[in-house]
Coordinates of N, CA and C in Angstrom, one line a residue:
P15 N 10.8 8.7 3.4 CA 11.7 7.9 4.6 C 12.9 8.6 4.3
Y16 N 13.5 8.2 5.2 CA 15.3 8.9 5.7 C 16.1 7.8 5.3
N17 N 16.3 8.2 3.9 CA 17.4 7.5 3.0 C 16.4 6.4 2.3
G18 N 15.5 6.7 2.7 CA 14.5 5.4 1.6 C 14.7 5.1 0.4
D19 N 15.1 6.0 0.0 CA 15.5 5.9 -1.6 C 16.5 5.4 -1.9
I20 N 17.5 5.3 -1.3 CA 18.7 4.8 -1.5 C 18.3 3.6 -1.9
A21 N 17.7 3.2 -0.4 CA 17.4 1.2 -0.2 C 17.1 0.7 -1.2
I22 N 15.7 1.4 -1.2 CA 14.7 1.1 -2.3 C 15.5 0.6 -4.0
K23 N 16.5 2.0 -3.9 CA 17.1 1.5 -5.2 C 17.9 0.4 -5.2
L24 N 18.7 0.0 -4.0 CA 19.5 -1.3 -3.8 C 19.1 -2.6 -3.6
I25 N 17.8 -2.6 -2.8 CA 16.4 -4.0 -3.5 C 15.5 -4.0 -3.6
G26 N 15.6 -3.1 -4.8 CA 14.4 -2.8 -5.5 C 13.8 -4.2 -6.3
E27 N 14.6 -4.7 -7.1 CA 14.3 -5.7 -7.9 C 14.1 -7.1 -6.6
Q28 N 14.4 -7.0 -5.5 CA 13.9 -8.3 -5.0 C 12.7 -7.9 -4.1
I29 N 12.2 -6.3 -4.9 CA 10.5 -6.4 -3.5 C 9.2 -6.8 -4.7
K30 N 8.9 -7.6 -3.7 CA 7.6 -7.9 -4.6 C 6.2 -7.4 -3.8
C31 N 6.3 -6.8 -3.1 CA 4.7 -6.3 -2.8 C 5.2 -5.2 -1.2
V32 N 4.4 -4.2 -1.9 CA 4.7 -2.8 -1.5 C 3.3 -2.3 -0.4
I33 N 3.6 -2.4 1.2 CA 2.1 -2.0 1.4 C 2.5 -1.0 2.6
L34 N 1.4 0.2 2.4 CA 2.2 1.4 2.9 C 1.1 1.7 4.2
S35 N 1.8 2.1 5.0 CA 0.8 2.4 6.0 C 0.4 3.8 6.4
A36 N -0.2 4.8 5.7 CA -0.4 6.3 5.3 C -1.5 6.5 6.4
S37 N -1.2 8.0 7.1 CA -1.9 9.1 7.8 C -3.4 9.1 7.4
D38 N -3.6 9.5 5.9 CA -4.4 10.4 4.6 C -3.7 9.9 3.3
P39 N -4.9 9.8 2.4 CA -4.6 10.3 1.2 C -3.6 11.1 0.7
Y40 N -3.8 12.0 1.3 CA -2.6 12.8 0.6 C -1.4 12.4 0.7
A41 N -0.8 11.9 2.1 CA 0.7 11.5 2.1 C 0.6 10.1 1.2
V42 N 0.2 9.3 0.9 CA -0.4 8.3 -0.5 C 0.4 9.1 -1.6
Y43 N -0.1 10.2 -1.8 CA 0.0 10.5 -3.2 C 1.3 11.1 -3.5
G44 N 1.6 12.2 -2.1 CA 2.7 12.6 -2.4 C 4.3 11.5 -2.1
L45 N 3.8 10.4 -2.0 CA 4.7 9.5 -1.4 C 5.3 8.6 -2.8
M46 N 4.0 8.1 -3.5 CA 4.3 8.1 -5.0 C 4.7 9.2 -5.7
K47 N 4.6 10.0 -5.4 CA 4.6 11.1 -6.6 C 6.8 11.4 -6.1
A48 N 7.3 11.1 -4.9 CA 8.1 11.8 -4.4 C 9.6 10.9 -4.6
Y49 N 8.6 9.5 -4.8 CA 9.7 8.6 -4.6 C 9.4 7.5 -5.5
E50 N 8.4 7.9 -6.6 CA 7.8 6.9 -8.0 C 7.6 5.4 -7.1
I51 N 7.2 5.1 -6.2 CA 6.5 4.2 -6.1 C 5.3 3.7 -5.8
V52 N 4.6 2.5 -6.4 CA 2.9 2.4 -6.4 C 2.8 1.2 -5.8
P53 N 2.5 1.6 -4.2 CA 1.7 0.4 -3.3 C 1.1 -0.5 -3.7
D54 N 1.4 -2.0 -3.0 CA 0.1 -2.6 -3.9 C -1.3 -2.8 -2.9
I55 N -0.7 -2.2 -1.5 CA -2.2 -1.8 -0.4 C -1.5 -0.7 0.3
V56 N -2.0 0.2 0.4 CA -2.7 1.2 1.2 C -3.4 0.6 2.7
T57 N -2.7 0.8 4.4 CA -3.4 0.6 5.2 C -3.3 1.7 6.0
G58 N -3.5 1.7 7.0 CA -3.7 2.6 8.1 C -4.4 3.5 8.2
I59 N -4.8 5.0 9.0 CA -5.3 5.8 9.4 C -6.2 6.4 8.0
A60 N -5.8 6.2 6.9 CA -5.8 6.4 5.5 C -7.3 5.6 5.3
S61 N -7.2 4.4 5.8 CA -7.8 3.7 5.1 C -9.1 3.0 6.1
N62 N -9.1 3.7 7.6 CA -10.3 3.5 8.6 C -11.2 3.7 8.3
T63 N -11.9 4.5 7.3 CA -13.2 4.7 7.2 C -13.2 4.6 5.6
I64 N -14.6 4.7 5.3 CA -15.3 4.6 3.4 C -14.4 5.5 2.5
A65 N -14.4 6.7 3.3 CA -14.4 7.7 2.7 C -12.9 7.9 2.1
G66 N -12.1 7.4 3.2 CA -10.4 7.3 3.1 C -10.1 6.5 2.2
R67 N -10.7 5.3 2.4 CA -10.6 3.9 1.3 C -10.5 4.4 0.1
A68 N -11.9 4.7 -0.1 CA -12.2 5.7 -1.3 C -11.5 6.8 -1.9
M69 N -10.7 7.8 -1.4 CA -10.1 8.8 -1.7 C -9.1 8.3 -2.1
V70 N -8.4 7.2 -1.5 CA -7.0 6.6 -1.8 C -7.2 5.8 -3.1
E71 N -8.7 5.6 -3.2 CA -8.1 4.3 -4.9 C -8.1 5.7 -5.5
Q72 N -9.5 6.4 -5.6 CA -9.8 7.5 -6.3 C -8.4 8.5 -6.9
L73 N -7.8 9.1 -5.6 CA -6.6 9.4 -5.6 C -5.2 9.2 -6.2
C74 N -5.2 8.1 -5.9 CA -4.2 7.0 -6.2 C -4.2 6.0 -7.1
G75 N -4.8 5.3 -7.0 CA -5.4 4.4 -8.0 C -5.1 3.0 -7.6
V76 N -5.0 3.1 -6.0 CA -3.9 2.1 -5.5 C -5.1 1.3 -4.5
K77 N -5.3 0.0 -3.9 CA -6.4 -0.7 -3.2 C -6.1 -0.4 -1.9
A78 N -7.0 0.4 -1.2 CA -6.9 0.4 0.1 C -7.5 -0.5 1.6
L79 N -6.9 -1.2 2.2 CA -7.6 -2.0 3.1 C -7.8 -1.6 4.4
N80 N -8.7 -1.7 5.7 CA -8.4 -1.6 6.7 C -8.2 -3.2 7.6
L81 N -7.2 -3.0 7.7 CA -6.5 -4.2 8.2 C -6.4 -4.9 9.7
I82 N -7.5 -3.6 10.3 CA -8.5 -4.1 11.7 C -9.4 -5.0 11.3
D83 N -10.0 -4.7 10.1 CA -11.1 -5.1 9.9 C -11.3 -6.2 9.4
F84 N -11.6 -7.7 10.3 CA -10.9 -9.1 10.0 C -11.8 -9.4 8.2
S85 N -13.0 -8.9 8.2 CA -13.4 -8.9 6.2 C -12.6 -9.0 5.6
T86 N -11.3 -8.4 5.7 CA -10.7 -7.5 4.9 C -9.4 -8.7 4.6
T87 N -9.6 -10.1 5.3 CA -8.5 -11.2 5.1 C -8.1 -11.8 4.0
R88 N -9.6 -12.0 3.2 CA -9.4 -13.0 2.2 C -8.7 -11.7 1.1
E89 N -9.4 -10.9 1.2 CA -8.7 -10.1 -0.5 C -6.8 -9.4 -0.1
L90 N -6.7 -9.6 1.1 CA -5.2 -9.2 2.3 C -4.6 -10.2 0.9
K91 N -4.7 -11.4 1.5 CA -4.1 -13.0 1.4 C -4.5 -13.3 -0.3
Q92 N -5.2 -12.8 -1.1 CA -5.5 -12.9 -2.0 C -4.2 -12.0 -2.6
I93 N -4.5 -10.9 -2.3 CA -3.5 -9.8 -3.0 C -1.6 -10.3 -3.0
L94 N -1.6 -10.6 -1.6 CA 0.3 -11.3 -1.2 C 0.2 -12.4 -1.9
T95 N -0.8 -13.3 -2.0 CA 0.1 -14.7 -3.2 C -0.1 -14.4 -4.5
E96 N -0.9 -13.1 -4.7 CA -0.6 -12.9 -6.6 C 0.6 -12.1 -6.4
R97 N 1.5 -11.1 -5.4 CA 2.0 -10.4 -5.8 C 3.6 -11.3 -5.5
T98 N 3.5 -12.5 -4.6 CA 4.9 -12.9 -3.8 C 4.7 -14.6 -4.5
G99 N 3.6 -15.2 -5.0 CA 4.1 -16.5 -5.6 C 3.8 -17.6 -3.8
F100 N 3.4 -17.1 -2.8 CA 3.3 -17.6 -2.1 C 1.8 -18.3 -1.7
V101 N 1.3 -19.4 -1.7 CA 0.0 -19.9 -1.2 C -0.4 -19.3 0.0
L102 N -1.3 -18.2 0.5 CA -1.4 -18.0 2.1 C -2.7 -18.7 2.1

């Protein structure tokens, strides 16, 4: 992200949950390495298929959710509650 690293450093302690929307698993991996950020959830095109989700989870070690699929709502709420402390 353009100057995103500066913004992250300035507000880093206030960030409770990182949700990354990515086009492919390698984009997730590249961002993690370049900016030393580990997202709590990956979504976007990278998570639209079973194979994409599996690759994100194996390559990057982070949870991938297809947020278009309503069956992921419970898991999304659980992760957000754990990270933010807000009961959803």
